[in-house]
Amino acid sequence: DAKTTQPTSMDCAEGRAANLPCNHSTISGNEYVYWYRQIHSQGPQYIIHGLKNNETNEMASLIITEDRKSSTLILPHATLRDTAVYYCIVRVNYGQNFVFGPGTRLSVLP
Amino acid sequence: DTAVSQTPKYLVTQMGNDKSIKCEQNLGHDTMYWYKQDSKKFLKIMFSYNNKELIINETVPNRFSPKSPDKAHLNLHINSLELGDSAVYFCASSQFSQGAGVTEAFFGQGTRLTVV
């Protein structure tokens, strides 16, 4: 699986959009981009994933650059409950596990 | 209904003991995992099972033995516990879909193991 690079930490004001970047310059054509988050030592929670196109669900939006070498997770209106460690993962399919890096610690400030 | 459930949530035990952690998923998934999160907070894969067969076995001491009696269960048995085994252990499951790859994994809430 391709390696990802994320900032160690970020702050965001409550109610504002949180934009979390991820670099995955060695991603291959069949690797998906997944985002998970972990709130205070709870189990990691799936947020969103995509291959080429931008994706949106009730939690977040995922913007993938045309060359697929980077992506951004957008939480449109961050709340205090969004404070967590956010993991960007790229992976292929069957037989491959989810490889977690250190992630980005997002602090949503009141 | 909890999708992936682990028991116990907390486990405190002495060095040298043998203990088990149980995991059950009610999502109908065919793949289950065990991850370890140590004090530095890194999540590392330990084992992965697909349809009750071991497909990933990372460099884990053979004191750790996973058992999958059926697709919905993946238990972790640990022999001769050591201080360094203290960590949070997470179980997860996912479903392999032809053409789409493995879909997202769902994680349990973790078992905090403390070896004293």
Tab-separated table of C-alpha atoms in Angstrom:
chain	number	residue	atom	x	y	z
A	1	ASP	CA	0.000	0.000	0.000
A	2	ALA	CA	1.141	3.524	-0.794
A	3	LYS	CA	2.459	5.669	1.998
A	4	THR	CA	0.577	8.775	3.065
A	5	THR	CA	1.760	12.022	4.615
A	6	GLN	CA	-0.451	14.156	6.822
A	7	PRO	CA	0.194	17.153	9.073
A	8	THR	CA	0.685	16.172	12.673
A	9	SER	CA	-1.964	18.506	14.015
A	10	MET	CA	-4.453	21.186	13.002
A	11	ASP	CA	-6.844	23.535	14.720
A	12	CYS	CA	-10.228	24.624	13.454
A	13	ALA	CA	-12.792	27.027	14.860
A	14	GLU	CA	-16.154	25.566	15.704
A	15	GLY	CA	-18.651	26.081	12.895
A	16	ARG	CA	-15.971	26.581	10.280
A	17	ALA	CA	-14.918	24.110	7.624
A	18	ALA	CA	-12.044	21.818	8.528
A	19	ASN	CA	-9.822	20.934	5.582
A	20	LEU	CA	-7.471	18.042	6.243
A	21	PRO	CA	-4.839	17.404	3.576
A	22	CYS	CA	-3.185	14.134	2.683
A	23	ASN	CA	-0.343	13.461	0.271
A	24	HIS	CA	-0.112	10.079	-1.417
A	25	SER	CA	2.233	10.733	-4.308
A	26	THR	CA	3.039	7.041	-4.874
A	27	ILE	CA	-0.576	5.923	-5.115
A	28	SER	CA	-1.226	3.358	-7.814
A	29	GLY	CA	-4.182	3.202	-10.161
A	30	ASN	CA	-6.122	0.590	-8.231
A	31	GLU	CA	-5.672	2.083	-4.778
A	32	TYR	CA	-8.535	3.809	-3.049
A	33	VAL	CA	-8.247	6.711	-0.610
A	34	TYR	CA	-9.969	6.051	2.718
A	35	TRP	CA	-10.476	8.365	5.665
A	36	TYR	CA	-11.042	7.232	9.212
A	37	ARG	CA	-11.082	9.052	12.512
A	38	GLN	CA	-10.498	8.000	16.087
A	39	ILE	CA	-12.126	9.923	18.881
A	40	HIS	CA	-10.302	9.632	22.192
A	41	SER	CA	-9.215	5.979	21.990
A	42	GLN	CA	-12.556	4.731	20.718
A	43	GLY	CA	-12.503	2.375	17.763
A	44	PRO	CA	-11.618	4.008	14.448
A	45	GLN	CA	-14.683	5.236	12.589
A	46	TYR	CA	-15.043	5.121	8.836
A	47	ILE	CA	-15.714	8.518	7.235
A	48	ILE	CA	-15.491	8.273	3.462
A	49	HIS	CA	-13.509	6.775	0.603
A	50	GLY	CA	-12.966	7.359	-3.105
A	51	LEU	CA	-10.983	6.301	-6.147
A	52	LYS	CA	-10.896	9.186	-8.617
A	53	ASN	CA	-13.991	11.295	-8.256
A	54	ASN	CA	-14.867	13.603	-5.441
A	55	GLU	CA	-17.197	12.042	-2.934
A	56	THR	CA	-19.655	13.433	-0.405
A	57	ASN	CA	-21.687	11.845	2.334
A	58	GLU	CA	-23.474	12.999	5.447
A	59	MET	CA	-20.219	13.296	7.363
A	60	ALA	CA	-17.748	14.848	4.956
A	61	SER	CA	-16.522	15.523	1.442
A	62	LEU	CA	-13.453	14.019	-0.165
A	63	ILE	CA	-11.642	15.978	-2.850
A	64	ILE	CA	-9.065	14.015	-4.849
A	65	THR	CA	-6.734	15.856	-7.209
A	66	GLU	CA	-6.778	14.921	-10.856
A	67	ASP	CA	-3.372	13.252	-10.643
A	68	ARG	CA	-4.544	11.463	-7.472
A	69	LYS	CA	-1.372	12.351	-5.637
A	70	SER	CA	-3.179	14.193	-2.881
A	71	SER	CA	-6.606	14.576	-1.353
A	72	THR	CA	-8.460	16.733	1.140
A	73	LEU	CA	-11.087	15.719	3.629
A	74	ILE	CA	-13.563	18.482	4.311
A	75	LEU	CA	-15.767	18.660	7.386
A	76	PRO	CA	-18.099	21.455	6.308
A	77	HIS	CA	-19.162	22.708	9.740
A	78	ALA	CA	-16.822	21.392	12.398
A	79	THR	CA	-18.196	20.821	15.884
A	80	LEU	CA	-16.412	20.113	19.155
A	81	ARG	CA	-17.325	16.450	18.711
A	82	ASP	CA	-15.194	16.335	15.577
A	83	THR	CA	-12.050	16.662	17.668
A	84	ALA	CA	-10.186	13.455	16.856
A	85	VAL	CA	-7.224	11.928	15.061
A	86	TYR	CA	-7.939	11.668	11.338
A	87	TYR	CA	-6.253	8.972	9.290
A	88	CYS	CA	-5.783	8.989	5.537
A	89	ILE	CA	-5.200	5.503	4.140
A	90	VAL	CA	-4.611	4.268	0.618
A	91	ARG	CA	-5.154	0.625	-0.113
A	92	VAL	CA	-5.832	-1.963	-2.755
A	93	ASN	CA	-8.404	-4.647	-2.431
A	94	TYR	CA	-8.664	-8.192	-1.180
A	95	GLY	CA	-6.017	-9.424	1.197
A	96	GLN	CA	-4.768	-6.031	2.126
A	97	ASN	CA	-5.329	-4.611	5.536
A	98	PHE	CA	-5.816	-0.973	6.450
A	99	VAL	CA	-2.407	0.530	7.244
A	100	PHE	CA	-2.727	3.403	9.699
A	101	GLY	CA	-0.112	6.138	9.893
A	102	PRO	CA	0.136	8.641	12.745
A	103	GLY	CA	-2.738	10.726	11.306
A	104	THR	CA	-3.668	14.360	11.945
A	105	ARG	CA	-4.860	15.412	15.348
A	106	LEU	CA	-7.690	17.879	14.693
A	107	SER	CA	-8.700	20.143	17.539
A	108	VAL	CA	-11.967	22.003	17.080
A	109	LEU	CA	-11.870	25.092	19.242
A	110	PRO	CA	-14.912	26.905	20.670
B	1	ASP	CA	-27.270	-3.343	17.882
B	2	THR	CA	-23.505	-3.098	18.046
B	3	ALA	CA	-21.966	-4.006	14.689
B	4	VAL	CA	-18.596	-5.193	16.025
B	5	SER	CA	-18.479	-6.070	19.689
B	6	GLN	CA	-15.524	-7.052	21.803
B	7	THR	CA	-15.379	-8.501	25.272
B	8	PRO	CA	-14.093	-7.667	27.737
B	9	LYS	CA	-13.702	-3.917	27.438
B	10	TYR	CA	-11.046	-3.842	30.140
B	11	LEU	CA	-8.701	-6.601	31.179
B	12	VAL	CA	-6.128	-6.394	33.959
B	13	THR	CA	-4.007	-9.449	34.518
B	14	GLN	CA	-0.672	-10.572	35.856
B	15	MET	CA	2.397	-11.463	33.867
B	16	GLY	CA	2.492	-15.057	32.791
B	17	ASN	CA	-1.268	-15.517	32.659
B	18	ASP	CA	-3.213	-16.678	29.600
B	19	LYS	CA	-6.182	-14.616	28.486
B	20	SER	CA	-8.651	-14.389	25.623
B	21	ILE	CA	-10.453	-11.517	23.956
B	22	LYS	CA	-13.610	-12.250	22.025
B	23	CYS	CA	-14.926	-10.471	18.959
B	24	GLU	CA	-18.227	-10.840	17.171
B	25	GLN	CA	-19.643	-9.005	14.180
B	26	ASN	CA	-23.271	-9.011	13.053
B	27	LEU	CA	-22.683	-7.322	9.706
B	28	GLY	CA	-22.385	-10.506	7.665
B	29	HIS	CA	-18.822	-9.594	6.698
B	30	ASP	CA	-16.396	-12.229	5.513
B	31	THR	CA	-13.154	-10.631	6.707
B	32	MET	CA	-12.105	-9.871	10.276
B	33	TYR	CA	-9.006	-8.273	11.738
B	34	TRP	CA	-7.144	-7.741	14.979
B	35	TYR	CA	-5.222	-4.504	15.481
B	36	LYS	CA	-3.007	-3.432	18.361
B	37	GLN	CA	-2.693	0.186	19.491
B	38	ASP	CA	0.218	0.753	21.805
B	39	SER	CA	1.045	3.624	24.124
B	40	LYS	CA	2.373	5.659	21.195
B	41	LYS	CA	-1.098	5.370	19.624
B	42	PHE	CA	0.003	3.630	16.442
B	43	LEU	CA	-2.554	1.154	15.104
B	44	LYS	CA	-0.877	-1.967	13.755
B	45	ILE	CA	-2.434	-4.937	12.065
B	46	MET	CA	-1.854	-8.252	13.767
B	47	PHE	CA	-4.042	-10.749	11.938
B	48	SER	CA	-6.644	-10.893	9.229
B	49	TYR	CA	-9.057	-13.720	8.484
B	50	ASN	CA	-11.206	-14.202	5.412
B	51	ASN	CA	-13.932	-16.840	5.546
B	52	LYS	CA	-12.289	-18.332	8.618
B	53	GLU	CA	-8.903	-18.610	6.922
B	54	LEU	CA	-5.821	-16.713	8.009
B	55	ILE	CA	-4.692	-14.324	5.263
B	56	ILE	CA	-2.488	-11.855	7.144
B	57	ASN	CA	-0.182	-12.702	9.983
B	58	GLU	CA	2.158	-9.866	10.767
B	59	THR	CA	5.232	-10.260	12.900
B	60	VAL	CA	3.469	-11.186	16.079
B	61	PRO	CA	4.870	-13.481	18.799
B	62	ASN	CA	3.410	-16.939	18.563
B	63	ARG	CA	2.044	-16.419	22.070
B	64	PHE	CA	-0.785	-14.712	20.186
B	65	SER	CA	-3.143	-17.162	18.538
B	66	PRO	CA	-6.283	-16.079	16.716
B	67	LYS	CA	-9.210	-18.445	16.401
B	68	SER	CA	-12.110	-18.059	14.013
B	69	PRO	CA	-14.842	-20.606	14.785
B	70	ASP	CA	-17.086	-19.041	12.130
B	71	LYS	CA	-17.194	-15.972	9.908
B	72	ALA	CA	-18.852	-13.867	12.589
B	73	HIS	CA	-16.259	-14.473	15.289
B	74	LEU	CA	-12.536	-13.894	15.624
B	75	ASN	CA	-11.114	-14.461	19.085
B	76	LEU	CA	-7.617	-13.644	20.250
B	77	HIS	CA	-5.868	-15.856	22.754
B	78	ILE	CA	-2.668	-14.695	24.398
B	79	ASN	CA	-0.374	-17.037	26.311
B	80	SER	CA	2.217	-16.116	28.899
B	81	LEU	CA	1.321	-12.442	28.985
B	82	GLU	CA	4.169	-9.944	29.191
B	83	LEU	CA	4.286	-6.321	30.290
B	84	GLY	CA	4.814	-5.229	26.682
B	85	ASP	CA	1.500	-6.756	25.691
B	86	SER	CA	-0.274	-3.915	27.477
B	87	ALA	CA	-2.181	-2.039	24.789
B	88	VAL	CA	-5.634	-1.519	23.342
B	89	TYR	CA	-6.680	-4.297	20.989
B	90	PHE	CA	-9.234	-3.567	18.292
B	91	CYS	CA	-11.229	-6.026	16.311
B	92	ALA	CA	-12.604	-5.020	12.909
B	93	SER	CA	-14.555	-6.511	10.033
B	94	SER	CA	-15.116	-5.748	6.377
B	95	GLN	CA	-16.667	-7.289	3.304
B	96	PHE	CA	-14.843	-8.147	0.137
B	97	SER	CA	-16.775	-7.039	-2.928
B	98	GLN	CA	-15.779	-8.277	-6.344
B	99	GLY	CA	-14.692	-5.361	-8.487
B	100	ALA	CA	-14.852	-2.816	-5.725
B	101	GLY	CA	-12.205	-4.205	-3.464
B	102	VAL	CA	-12.640	-4.539	0.228
B	103	THR	CA	-15.160	-2.064	1.503
B	104	GLU	CA	-14.731	-0.015	4.627
B	105	ALA	CA	-13.842	-1.737	7.854
B	106	PHE	CA	-15.916	-1.372	10.985
B	107	PHE	CA	-14.089	-1.405	14.291
B	108	GLY	CA	-15.063	-2.512	17.726
B	109	GLN	CA	-14.635	-0.254	20.735
B	110	GLY	CA	-11.434	-1.929	21.822
B	111	THR	CA	-10.173	-3.985	24.730
B	112	ARG	CA	-7.729	-2.230	27.017
B	113	LEU	CA	-5.312	-4.877	28.262
B	114	THR	CA	-3.082	-4.041	31.208
B	115	VAL	CA	-0.458	-6.550	32.267
B	116	VAL	CA	0.952	-5.990	35.748
